Every structure is written in C-alpha cells, then in structure tokens.
Amino acid sequence: MTAPRPAPAAAPARVPFDRKLARAAQTVTSRALGPYQTAIVRIGFSLTWLFFLLREFPHRHEMYGPDAPWSFELASRLIADNRAFTVLMWSDGRLWFEVVYGLAVVAAALLLVGWHTRAVSVVFMVGALSLQNRSVFLGDGGDNVVHLVSIYLTLTRCGQVWSLDARRAARKAAAGGNAAARVELAGPLLWIVLGGFLVAATWFSPVTGEWWMYVLLWVLWLGQGLWWLVEQYAPGEPRVLLDVLANLAHNAALTVLMAEVCLIYATAGWYKIQGSRWQDGTALFYPLHLNYFTPWPGLSEILASSGIMVMLLSYGTVIVQVAFPFTLFKRKVKNVLLVVMMLEHAGIAVLLGLPAFSMAMIAADAVFLPTVFLVWLGARVARGRDRLLRRKPAAPELPPQRPAGEPPEGAAGGETGGEAAPRTLVG
C-alpha cells in the first residue's frame, strides 16, 4: 500500500494593485528611507568640503578672494548674466570674504558632527554655492557634485544617526518628562540669526541668485520655525503631519541623489565609448605622463609601462561606469561594482592627484551602500573610539519600535526573511 501523495502547496495569494500602492505610500510617508546612507553622505561631503577649504586656506585669496585672477568685476558681469547665487557679490571687501570663508569652514565642521543639521545644512549650502560661483573656472569635477549635493542635503533628514542631533534626541527620550520641560535656546537663537541673514539675502537678490533660491531659503526658514513651534506646543497630529511632509521631502531628495549618481556614471561611460583612445584601450596612458597629474612620477611610470595594465584599466573603467546603473536591482552585482568604483576613485586620488574629486565621488557612491555594512562599520568605529578614549562602551543602538505588521528597517532592502517587504535601492 503506497502512502498518499502530499497535497501541492497552495500558490501565494496575489496582492492587489491598490494594496501595493497603499503599502508604497505608507513606506514613503511613514519613515525616512536610508537613514544610514544619508548620514554617510552627509559625513562624506562635509568632510570633503572641509578638507578642500583647509587645504586651500593659504591660497584662498587667489582662488575666491580679492586677489583672484577672475576679478570681482568679471564675476559681477558673469553673474549678472547667469544669475548664480553667491553672497560674495554683496561686497568686494577683504573682511567680508574672510567672514564668508570662515563660515563655510565652520558650517562644514558642524555638519560633519551633525549639530542642528537642518539649519547647518542650509549654511553649508550657502557657503559652498557662494565660493564655487565666485570663481566658476576653478574645480576638477568634484566641485560640481558638492554643488548639487549641498542643495539635496537641505531637504534630507541626514542627522537621524551618527550625529549630535541623534545623541541629543536619545538623551531626551531617555530622560522622559524631565527633558520635555526644558527649552533648548541654541535652536531658536540660530533661527533668529539665520532669519536676519535671509532678510539681507533678499535685499541683495537683484545682485545675485535666481528667484527659486530665495523661495527655497524662505521655505526652509519658515519650516524650521513651524517645526519648533509644533514640537513645543502641539506634539500630536500636527507633528505627525510635519513628519509625513519631512519624510516625503527626504525620500524625494534621496531618489534624486541616486538618480544623479547613476546619470553621472552613465554619461561618463557613454562619452568614453565615443572616444578613439578609449576604444583602443590607451586612454589612461596619456594622463599618467602629464606632469600636472603625476604627484608620484615613479608610480605613474611603473603603471604606464605595462600596456596590458593600461588596456585593462581603460576598458574596465568604461565597462563599470556603463554597467553600474543597470545593476541596481541585482544587489550582489551592484555591491561588487560599487567596491570597484570606490577603488577606482581611490586610485585617481593617488595616481592623478585629485583627492577632493575622489572623496566627493566616493561620498556620492556611498548612497548605495547596504545598511548591514554601514551598521557594522558604525559599530566598529564606535568600538575603536571607546578603546581610544578608554571609556565604557555604550549600549548598542536599537531600532525604534514599530506598529505590528510594519516591516523592520532592514526589510526595505530584502535583508530579512519572512513576509516580503517593499524593496528599495538603499537599505
């Protein structure tokens, strides 16, 4: 007598389209996606800009100041035509330039540590745009990436983790009601100071800047004030509404940032394909023999002496750049190409002497790093910091509690088992 055959497994129920749409809407409104990715982007770009400003500090007057070959008069004529935003056009005095340059350095340092990131990110953007638009013919390509990302960061909630803001919020939550009655003065004072600056910027709007820049600055400033008022006096439904709007803006800016990175690599790769030197595999041979791009002549000579190595690097660069946007939904392949591109930029920094450009591109690539790796990296850094300072390790950071049925943070990237969760390109 044969045993009865097991019944076939029931096919999984098909999820209706409206339910998928509702789940997607809940995902983009209930939380800010990629908190670790936006934090590493914030740290990477603020560190890149801070490194550049400090490295060029002895030459700041010749690059962006009153001694620049691109004089104040030439810059005024160009900005009158292209309407680029820069506060350096308000005055050609040396003192005003020193104030703007110093504020750019301070803003980059404060954004790096995540101190009042909502407000400081705006100051960071103003400093970056002001210096770069003052002398538009300076730069190596990385400045364009900093230029764009500085605008995107003002719309992201990039201080949720790895920031002083996150530590302050954790302490406030741990203190409970005792901290609720305390009103922090740093935020309102910073808001008032930035309001005075915004009034001055609006006064000088006929001199520099498109109208949309001032609309963005006013919206951000008013939004900060409204957020503080709601947090202090109406923490219920109004706060939930502001959270939804902030999450929407964050997720939209994060999507634009990812699309920007893909566009950079896609256009760079397709333009290389059209070049004859890239087609015959000799493109990298020429910059390795230019004195301007050879900080280590001996190392460049060793690499350029191997025709096979030059050919492999030339073809490999094109293949990786063209293929990367098409591998975003193949996580393993995407992660491999991501490592290859970061190593490529590290090689550019060493071989061609372009560290700021390479740091900016690596920081932009970091938006695609998996959350598991970033959490592991953060834990390693925190452990090393505790050992260096010889202090007791802090308790591990736990994810916030979520309503029943909502997927955990890591499930957005398909890193956990169980019920399938909406996939995103980050996480």
Tab-separated table of C-alpha atoms in Angstrom:
chain	number	residue	atom	x	y	z
A	1	MET	CA	0.000	0.000	0.000
A	2	THR	CA	1.503	3.262	-1.070
A	3	ALA	CA	1.425	6.352	1.082
A	4	PRO	CA	-0.876	9.142	-0.083
A	5	ARG	CA	0.870	11.836	-2.079
A	6	PRO	CA	1.124	15.166	-0.284
A	7	ALA	CA	-1.177	17.878	-1.487
A	8	PRO	CA	0.541	20.525	-3.606
A	9	ALA	CA	1.391	23.718	-1.803
A	10	ALA	CA	-1.097	26.492	-2.313
A	11	ALA	CA	0.099	29.288	-4.566
A	12	PRO	CA	0.737	32.549	-2.726
A	13	ALA	CA	-2.176	34.922	-2.901
A	14	ARG	CA	-1.712	37.699	-5.386
A	15	VAL	CA	-1.561	41.107	-3.759
A	16	PRO	CA	-3.982	43.549	-5.390
A	17	PHE	CA	-2.505	46.616	-7.074
A	18	ASP	CA	-4.300	49.049	-4.779
A	19	ARG	CA	-2.819	47.313	-1.743
A	20	LYS	CA	0.664	47.528	-3.268
A	21	LEU	CA	0.102	51.198	-3.944
A	22	ALA	CA	-1.098	51.791	-0.376
A	23	ARG	CA	1.912	49.934	1.002
A	24	ALA	CA	4.268	52.020	-1.136
A	25	ALA	CA	2.573	55.240	0.015
A	26	GLN	CA	2.902	54.128	3.629
A	27	THR	CA	6.584	53.371	3.087
A	28	VAL	CA	7.487	56.808	1.720
A	29	THR	CA	5.394	58.734	4.252
A	30	SER	CA	5.875	56.796	7.492
A	31	ARG	CA	9.673	56.939	7.638
A	32	ALA	CA	12.735	58.485	6.052
A	33	LEU	CA	14.404	55.763	3.997
A	34	GLY	CA	18.119	55.136	4.119
A	35	PRO	CA	18.990	56.899	7.404
A	36	TYR	CA	22.492	55.405	7.439
A	37	GLN	CA	23.034	56.141	3.764
A	38	THR	CA	22.082	59.805	4.096
A	39	ALA	CA	24.222	60.066	7.226
A	40	ILE	CA	27.294	58.715	5.434
A	41	VAL	CA	26.605	61.067	2.510
A	42	ARG	CA	26.391	63.977	4.958
A	43	ILE	CA	29.648	62.971	6.628
A	44	GLY	CA	31.401	62.297	3.330
A	45	PHE	CA	30.528	65.571	1.620
A	46	SER	CA	31.065	67.772	4.663
A	47	LEU	CA	34.449	66.101	5.179
A	48	THR	CA	35.316	66.570	1.500
A	49	TRP	CA	34.424	70.267	1.509
A	50	LEU	CA	36.155	70.846	4.857
A	51	PHE	CA	39.289	69.105	3.590
A	52	PHE	CA	39.268	71.238	0.436
A	53	LEU	CA	38.774	74.520	2.323
A	54	LEU	CA	41.532	73.767	4.824
A	55	ARG	CA	43.938	72.516	2.160
A	56	GLU	CA	43.434	75.661	0.065
A	57	PHE	CA	43.352	78.025	3.055
A	58	PRO	CA	46.756	79.599	2.242
A	59	HIS	CA	45.581	80.216	-1.346
A	60	ARG	CA	42.011	81.312	-0.608
A	61	HIS	CA	42.547	84.928	-1.680
A	62	GLU	CA	43.953	83.900	-5.060
A	63	MET	CA	41.171	81.361	-5.646
A	64	TYR	CA	37.981	83.053	-4.482
A	65	GLY	CA	39.028	86.320	-2.838
A	66	PRO	CA	40.012	89.834	-3.862
A	67	ASP	CA	43.340	88.669	-5.370
A	68	ALA	CA	41.749	86.126	-7.729
A	69	PRO	CA	42.607	86.370	-11.454
A	70	TRP	CA	38.848	86.166	-12.051
A	71	SER	CA	38.283	89.615	-10.600
A	72	PHE	CA	35.237	90.954	-8.813
A	73	GLU	CA	34.247	92.947	-11.907
A	74	LEU	CA	34.438	89.884	-14.183
A	75	ALA	CA	32.478	87.810	-11.685
A	76	SER	CA	29.828	90.534	-11.423
A	77	ARG	CA	29.392	90.633	-15.203
A	78	LEU	CA	29.098	86.835	-15.435
A	79	ILE	CA	26.663	86.535	-12.510
A	80	ALA	CA	24.530	89.334	-13.923
A	81	ASP	CA	24.051	87.043	-16.918
A	82	ASN	CA	23.743	83.557	-15.354
A	83	ARG	CA	22.153	84.695	-12.041
A	84	ALA	CA	24.235	82.251	-9.983
A	85	PHE	CA	23.856	82.564	-6.213
A	86	THR	CA	26.836	83.856	-4.204
A	87	VAL	CA	26.921	86.158	-1.217
A	88	LEU	CA	30.461	87.212	-2.151
A	89	MET	CA	28.927	89.602	-4.681
A	90	TRP	CA	27.481	91.660	-1.854
A	91	SER	CA	30.858	93.287	-1.262
A	92	ASP	CA	34.399	93.105	-2.653
A	93	GLY	CA	35.979	93.820	0.743
A	94	ARG	CA	38.591	91.509	2.210
A	95	LEU	CA	36.816	91.356	5.585
A	96	TRP	CA	33.559	90.143	4.038
A	97	PHE	CA	35.422	87.448	2.133
A	98	GLU	CA	37.127	86.240	5.327
A	99	VAL	CA	33.765	86.087	7.113
A	100	VAL	CA	32.165	84.025	4.324
A	101	TYR	CA	35.150	81.677	4.057
A	102	GLY	CA	35.248	81.207	7.830
A	103	LEU	CA	31.521	80.476	7.986
A	104	ALA	CA	31.931	77.909	5.206
A	105	VAL	CA	34.609	76.132	7.246
A	106	VAL	CA	32.543	76.233	10.448
A	107	ALA	CA	29.399	75.015	8.665
A	108	ALA	CA	31.278	72.080	7.129
A	109	ALA	CA	32.674	71.096	10.537
A	110	LEU	CA	29.279	71.369	12.262
A	111	LEU	CA	27.541	69.387	9.535
A	112	LEU	CA	30.224	66.723	9.852
A	113	VAL	CA	29.355	66.128	13.514
A	114	GLY	CA	25.622	66.634	12.938
A	115	TRP	CA	24.912	69.670	15.137
A	116	HIS	CA	21.473	71.109	14.263
A	117	THR	CA	21.734	69.561	10.835
A	118	ARG	CA	18.526	71.132	9.478
A	119	ALA	CA	19.866	74.666	9.922
A	120	VAL	CA	23.569	73.976	9.418
A	121	SER	CA	22.918	72.187	6.120
A	122	VAL	CA	21.470	75.436	4.751
A	123	VAL	CA	24.561	77.387	5.857
A	124	PHE	CA	26.707	74.656	4.308
A	125	MET	CA	24.844	75.057	1.011
A	126	VAL	CA	25.176	78.843	1.049
A	127	GLY	CA	28.917	78.620	1.718
A	128	ALA	CA	29.543	76.036	-0.994
A	129	LEU	CA	27.497	77.854	-3.640
A	130	SER	CA	28.971	81.242	-2.743
A	131	LEU	CA	32.594	80.172	-3.100
A	132	GLN	CA	32.128	77.995	-6.157
A	133	ASN	CA	30.010	80.522	-8.059
A	134	ARG	CA	32.510	83.283	-7.297
A	135	SER	CA	35.172	81.607	-9.479
A	136	VAL	CA	33.406	79.166	-11.769
A	137	PHE	CA	36.532	78.177	-13.690
A	138	LEU	CA	38.147	76.559	-10.653
A	139	GLY	CA	37.438	72.935	-9.894
A	140	ASP	CA	38.098	69.386	-11.005
A	141	GLY	CA	34.589	67.951	-11.373
A	142	GLY	CA	34.137	67.112	-7.704
A	143	ASP	CA	33.031	70.691	-7.057
A	144	ASN	CA	30.013	70.129	-9.325
A	145	VAL	CA	28.972	67.125	-7.228
A	146	VAL	CA	29.385	69.115	-3.991
A	147	HIS	CA	27.392	71.915	-5.601
A	148	LEU	CA	24.408	69.652	-6.290
A	149	VAL	CA	24.509	67.519	-3.154
A	150	SER	CA	24.705	70.593	-0.908
A	151	ILE	CA	21.235	71.515	-2.199
A	152	TYR	CA	19.862	67.999	-1.776
A	153	LEU	CA	21.110	67.739	1.816
A	154	THR	CA	18.914	70.652	2.900
A	155	LEU	CA	15.856	68.506	2.087
A	156	THR	CA	17.028	65.285	3.754
A	157	ARG	CA	16.814	64.167	7.359
A	158	CYS	CA	20.510	63.348	7.358
A	159	GLY	CA	21.000	63.665	11.112
A	160	GLN	CA	18.918	60.682	12.244
A	161	VAL	CA	22.004	58.606	13.088
A	162	TRP	CA	25.705	59.300	13.701
A	163	SER	CA	25.117	62.881	14.753
A	164	LEU	CA	24.944	65.091	17.812
A	165	ASP	CA	21.269	65.590	16.996
A	166	ALA	CA	20.648	61.855	17.293
A	167	ARG	CA	22.517	61.705	20.604
A	168	ARG	CA	20.556	64.667	21.955
A	169	ALA	CA	17.263	63.081	20.881
A	170	ALA	CA	18.249	59.794	22.541
A	171	ARG	CA	19.105	61.562	25.792
A	172	LYS	CA	15.821	63.471	25.679
A	173	ALA	CA	13.861	60.261	25.145
A	174	ALA	CA	15.735	58.556	27.981
A	175	ALA	CA	15.065	61.473	30.328
A	176	GLY	CA	11.344	61.383	29.534
A	177	GLY	CA	9.217	64.109	31.024
A	178	ASN	CA	12.090	65.840	32.783
A	179	ALA	CA	13.611	66.891	29.455
A	180	ALA	CA	10.281	67.817	27.909
A	181	ALA	CA	10.002	70.944	30.045
A	182	ARG	CA	13.470	72.173	29.077
A	183	VAL	CA	13.610	74.509	26.091
A	184	GLU	CA	16.856	74.491	24.162
A	185	LEU	CA	17.996	78.015	23.292
A	186	ALA	CA	20.593	77.154	20.648
A	187	GLY	CA	17.980	76.278	18.032
A	188	PRO	CA	15.814	79.437	18.366
A	189	LEU	CA	18.884	81.689	18.516
A	190	LEU	CA	20.296	80.077	15.390
A	191	TRP	CA	16.921	80.502	13.696
A	192	ILE	CA	16.814	84.219	14.553
A	193	VAL	CA	20.362	84.813	13.284
A	194	LEU	CA	19.637	82.975	10.034
A	195	GLY	CA	16.422	84.996	9.665
A	196	GLY	CA	18.423	88.224	9.745
A	197	PHE	CA	20.800	86.809	7.147
A	198	LEU	CA	17.846	85.794	4.965
A	199	VAL	CA	16.424	89.315	5.096
A	200	ALA	CA	19.803	90.630	3.933
A	201	ALA	CA	19.967	87.997	1.194
A	202	THR	CA	16.520	89.020	-0.051
A	203	TRP	CA	17.625	92.661	-0.051
A	204	PHE	CA	20.580	91.773	-2.281
A	205	SER	CA	18.523	89.471	-4.530
A	206	PRO	CA	18.772	91.840	-7.547
A	207	VAL	CA	22.559	91.421	-7.393
A	208	THR	CA	22.826	87.629	-7.416
A	209	GLY	CA	20.742	84.489	-7.450
A	210	GLU	CA	17.654	83.167	-9.174
A	211	TRP	CA	14.249	83.678	-7.563
A	212	TRP	CA	13.841	79.974	-6.757
A	213	MET	CA	16.876	80.059	-4.457
A	214	TYR	CA	15.291	82.696	-2.242
A	215	VAL	CA	11.969	80.850	-2.253
A	216	LEU	CA	13.799	77.706	-1.116
A	217	LEU	CA	15.609	79.605	1.652
A	218	TRP	CA	12.382	81.203	2.915
A	219	VAL	CA	10.503	77.899	2.839
A	220	LEU	CA	13.291	76.184	4.795
A	221	TRP	CA	13.462	79.009	7.337
A	222	LEU	CA	9.709	79.161	7.895
A	223	GLY	CA	9.560	75.372	8.046
A	224	GLN	CA	12.180	75.330	10.792
A	225	GLY	CA	10.219	77.822	12.853
A	226	LEU	CA	6.971	75.937	12.361
A	227	TRP	CA	8.640	72.665	13.307
A	228	TRP	CA	9.936	74.140	16.581
A	229	LEU	CA	6.541	75.613	17.487
A	230	VAL	CA	4.723	72.352	16.787
A	231	GLU	CA	7.295	70.344	18.703
A	232	GLN	CA	6.918	72.582	21.737
A	233	TYR	CA	3.181	73.257	21.810
A	234	ALA	CA	1.383	70.756	19.528
A	235	PRO	CA	3.188	67.405	19.600
A	236	GLY	CA	0.138	65.435	18.460
A	237	GLU	CA	-1.401	65.312	14.994
A	238	PRO	CA	0.329	68.500	13.706
A	239	ARG	CA	3.684	66.908	14.484
A	240	VAL	CA	2.635	63.734	12.637
A	241	LEU	CA	1.696	65.831	9.597
A	242	LEU	CA	5.061	67.596	9.606
A	243	ASP	CA	6.795	64.231	9.917
A	244	VAL	CA	4.945	62.994	6.838
A	245	LEU	CA	5.934	66.084	4.840
A	246	ALA	CA	9.547	65.814	6.002
A	247	ASN	CA	9.666	62.122	5.069
A	248	LEU	CA	8.280	62.875	1.613
A	249	ALA	CA	10.873	65.585	1.022
A	250	HIS	CA	13.651	63.348	2.347
A	251	ASN	CA	12.705	60.359	0.201
A	252	ALA	CA	12.272	62.522	-2.901
A	253	ALA	CA	15.698	64.138	-2.405
A	254	LEU	CA	17.254	60.719	-1.780
A	255	THR	CA	15.749	59.406	-5.024
A	256	VAL	CA	17.063	62.410	-6.953
A	257	LEU	CA	20.510	61.917	-5.440
A	258	MET	CA	20.602	58.267	-6.502
A	259	ALA	CA	19.413	59.193	-9.985
A	260	GLU	CA	22.113	61.877	-10.151
A	261	VAL	CA	24.854	59.378	-9.346
A	262	CYS	CA	23.546	56.981	-11.997
A	263	LEU	CA	23.387	59.812	-14.529
A	264	ILE	CA	26.971	60.839	-13.793
A	265	TYR	CA	28.306	57.348	-14.417
A	266	ALA	CA	26.068	56.653	-17.403
A	267	THR	CA	27.005	59.857	-19.238
A	268	ALA	CA	30.693	59.478	-18.370
A	269	GLY	CA	30.729	55.907	-19.644
A	270	TRP	CA	28.848	56.608	-22.864
A	271	TYR	CA	31.031	59.615	-23.687
A	272	LYS	CA	34.127	57.490	-23.148
A	273	ILE	CA	32.799	54.877	-25.570
A	274	GLN	CA	32.773	57.511	-28.310
A	275	GLY	CA	36.442	58.413	-27.806
A	276	SER	CA	39.017	56.696	-30.002
A	277	ARG	CA	41.585	56.473	-27.191
A	278	TRP	CA	39.107	54.646	-25.000
A	279	GLN	CA	38.179	52.362	-27.860
A	280	ASP	CA	41.767	51.247	-28.431
A	281	GLY	CA	42.474	50.980	-24.684
A	282	THR	CA	45.197	53.651	-24.426
A	283	ALA	CA	43.251	56.498	-22.781
A	284	LEU	CA	44.861	56.193	-19.333
A	285	PHE	CA	48.365	56.218	-20.818
A	286	TYR	CA	48.300	59.970	-21.509
A	287	PRO	CA	47.297	61.462	-18.122
A	288	LEU	CA	49.902	59.234	-16.470
A	289	HIS	CA	52.560	61.151	-18.441
A	290	LEU	CA	51.304	64.664	-17.679
A	291	ASN	CA	53.362	66.426	-15.014
A	292	TYR	CA	50.265	68.192	-13.706
A	293	PHE	CA	48.589	64.850	-12.906
A	294	THR	CA	51.580	62.890	-11.615
A	295	PRO	CA	52.151	63.591	-7.906
A	296	TRP	CA	54.095	60.294	-7.757
A	297	PRO	CA	56.028	60.148	-11.064
A	298	GLY	CA	57.696	56.841	-10.247
A	299	LEU	CA	54.405	55.103	-9.505
A	300	SER	CA	52.774	56.553	-12.623
A	301	GLU	CA	55.726	55.420	-14.744
A	302	ILE	CA	55.511	51.866	-13.428
A	303	LEU	CA	51.808	51.649	-14.206
A	304	ALA	CA	52.108	53.285	-17.645
A	305	SER	CA	54.970	50.976	-18.652
A	306	SER	CA	52.596	47.989	-18.785
A	307	GLY	CA	50.456	48.134	-21.909
A	308	ILE	CA	48.248	45.278	-20.716
A	309	MET	CA	47.537	47.018	-17.415
A	310	VAL	CA	46.675	50.302	-19.140
A	311	MET	CA	44.340	48.477	-21.531
A	312	LEU	CA	42.606	46.550	-18.734
A	313	LEU	CA	42.107	49.686	-16.638
A	314	SER	CA	40.820	51.669	-19.624
A	315	TYR	CA	38.306	49.043	-20.697
A	316	GLY	CA	37.386	48.208	-17.105
A	317	THR	CA	36.588	51.849	-16.332
A	318	VAL	CA	34.197	52.105	-19.252
A	319	ILE	CA	32.516	48.773	-18.533
A	320	VAL	CA	31.946	49.549	-14.850
A	321	GLN	CA	30.571	53.031	-15.490
A	322	VAL	CA	28.174	51.928	-18.211
A	323	ALA	CA	27.032	48.793	-16.374
A	324	PHE	CA	26.502	50.235	-12.897
A	325	PRO	CA	23.032	51.838	-13.427
A	326	PHE	CA	21.751	48.545	-14.852
A	327	THR	CA	22.822	46.514	-11.809
A	328	LEU	CA	20.951	48.420	-9.101
A	329	PHE	CA	18.318	45.727	-8.656
A	330	LYS	CA	20.938	42.946	-8.531
A	331	ARG	CA	22.287	43.553	-5.056
A	332	LYS	CA	25.336	41.289	-5.202
A	333	VAL	CA	26.489	42.587	-8.585
A	334	LYS	CA	25.786	46.180	-7.550
A	335	ASN	CA	27.845	45.830	-4.377
A	336	VAL	CA	30.785	44.368	-6.303
A	337	LEU	CA	30.742	47.205	-8.854
A	338	LEU	CA	30.381	49.705	-6.013
A	339	VAL	CA	33.605	48.460	-4.427
A	340	VAL	CA	35.341	48.567	-7.802
A	341	MET	CA	34.270	52.182	-8.410
A	342	MET	CA	35.385	53.294	-4.962
A	343	LEU	CA	38.776	51.647	-5.509
A	344	GLU	CA	38.949	53.358	-8.891
A	345	HIS	CA	38.395	56.766	-7.290
A	346	ALA	CA	40.953	55.988	-4.615
A	347	GLY	CA	43.415	55.215	-7.426
A	348	ILE	CA	42.573	58.530	-9.102
A	349	ALA	CA	43.294	60.348	-5.843
A	350	VAL	CA	46.728	58.731	-5.542
A	351	LEU	CA	47.845	58.488	-9.174
A	352	LEU	CA	46.366	61.678	-10.614
A	353	GLY	CA	46.488	63.874	-7.517
A	354	LEU	CA	42.742	64.639	-7.351
A	355	PRO	CA	41.822	63.837	-3.730
A	356	ALA	CA	38.847	66.226	-3.426
A	357	PHE	CA	37.253	64.871	-6.594
A	358	SER	CA	37.743	61.280	-5.466
A	359	MET	CA	36.369	61.962	-1.983
A	360	ALA	CA	33.278	63.620	-3.459
A	361	MET	CA	32.588	60.698	-5.785
A	362	ILE	CA	33.159	58.103	-3.064
A	363	ALA	CA	30.762	60.031	-0.814
A	364	ALA	CA	28.180	60.046	-3.623
A	365	ASP	CA	28.661	56.309	-4.215
A	366	ALA	CA	28.038	55.683	-0.510
A	367	VAL	CA	24.319	56.294	-1.007
A	368	PHE	CA	24.132	52.747	-2.442
A	369	LEU	CA	25.997	51.009	0.394
A	370	PRO	CA	23.945	48.300	2.162
A	371	THR	CA	22.599	49.084	5.611
A	372	VAL	CA	24.076	45.922	7.155
A	373	PHE	CA	27.567	47.027	6.195
A	374	LEU	CA	27.029	50.596	7.433
A	375	VAL	CA	25.688	49.405	10.789
A	376	TRP	CA	28.667	47.053	11.130
A	377	LEU	CA	31.039	49.884	10.185
A	378	GLY	CA	29.435	52.242	12.688
A	379	ALA	CA	29.756	49.665	15.449
A	380	ARG	CA	33.429	49.134	14.602
A	381	VAL	CA	34.114	52.874	14.634
A	382	ALA	CA	32.308	53.304	17.952
A	383	ARG	CA	34.259	50.401	19.457
A	384	GLY	CA	37.532	51.892	18.262
A	385	ARG	CA	36.567	55.286	19.663
A	386	ASP	CA	35.734	53.769	23.057
A	387	ARG	CA	39.046	51.936	23.144
A	388	LEU	CA	40.942	55.070	22.163
A	389	LEU	CA	39.230	57.172	24.822
A	390	ARG	CA	39.346	54.273	27.325
A	391	ARG	CA	35.722	54.550	28.257
A	392	LYS	CA	32.972	52.020	28.782
A	393	PRO	CA	31.221	51.030	25.537
A	394	ALA	CA	27.731	52.418	25.128
A	395	ALA	CA	24.715	50.171	24.857
A	396	PRO	CA	24.020	49.010	21.317
A	397	GLU	CA	21.673	51.192	19.345
A	398	LEU	CA	18.271	49.541	18.968
A	399	PRO	CA	15.805	50.302	16.180
A	400	PRO	CA	12.649	52.158	17.243
A	401	GLN	CA	9.529	50.170	17.965
A	402	ARG	CA	7.160	49.910	15.003
A	403	PRO	CA	3.467	49.058	14.777
A	404	ALA	CA	2.542	45.446	14.287
A	405	GLY	CA	2.650	44.323	10.693
A	406	GLU	CA	5.083	47.034	9.582
A	407	PRO	CA	8.375	45.658	8.195
A	408	PRO	CA	11.551	46.423	10.116
A	409	GLU	CA	14.127	48.878	8.833
A	410	GLY	CA	16.355	46.284	7.230
A	411	ALA	CA	13.443	44.635	5.429
A	412	ALA	CA	13.279	47.516	2.974
A	413	GLY	CA	16.346	46.130	1.281
A	414	GLY	CA	15.355	42.487	1.435
A	415	GLU	CA	17.832	41.651	4.207
A	416	THR	CA	15.414	39.809	6.484
A	417	GLY	CA	13.326	36.748	5.924
A	418	GLY	CA	9.629	36.278	6.409
A	419	GLU	CA	6.990	38.192	4.551
A	420	ALA	CA	8.246	40.030	1.502
A	421	ALA	CA	8.667	43.744	2.089
A	422	PRO	CA	8.864	46.567	-0.442
A	423	ARG	CA	12.365	46.677	-1.899
A	424	THR	CA	14.321	49.890	-2.178
A	425	LEU	CA	17.701	50.681	-3.655
A	426	VAL	CA	19.038	51.626	-0.235
A	427	GLY	CA	18.875	49.589	2.946
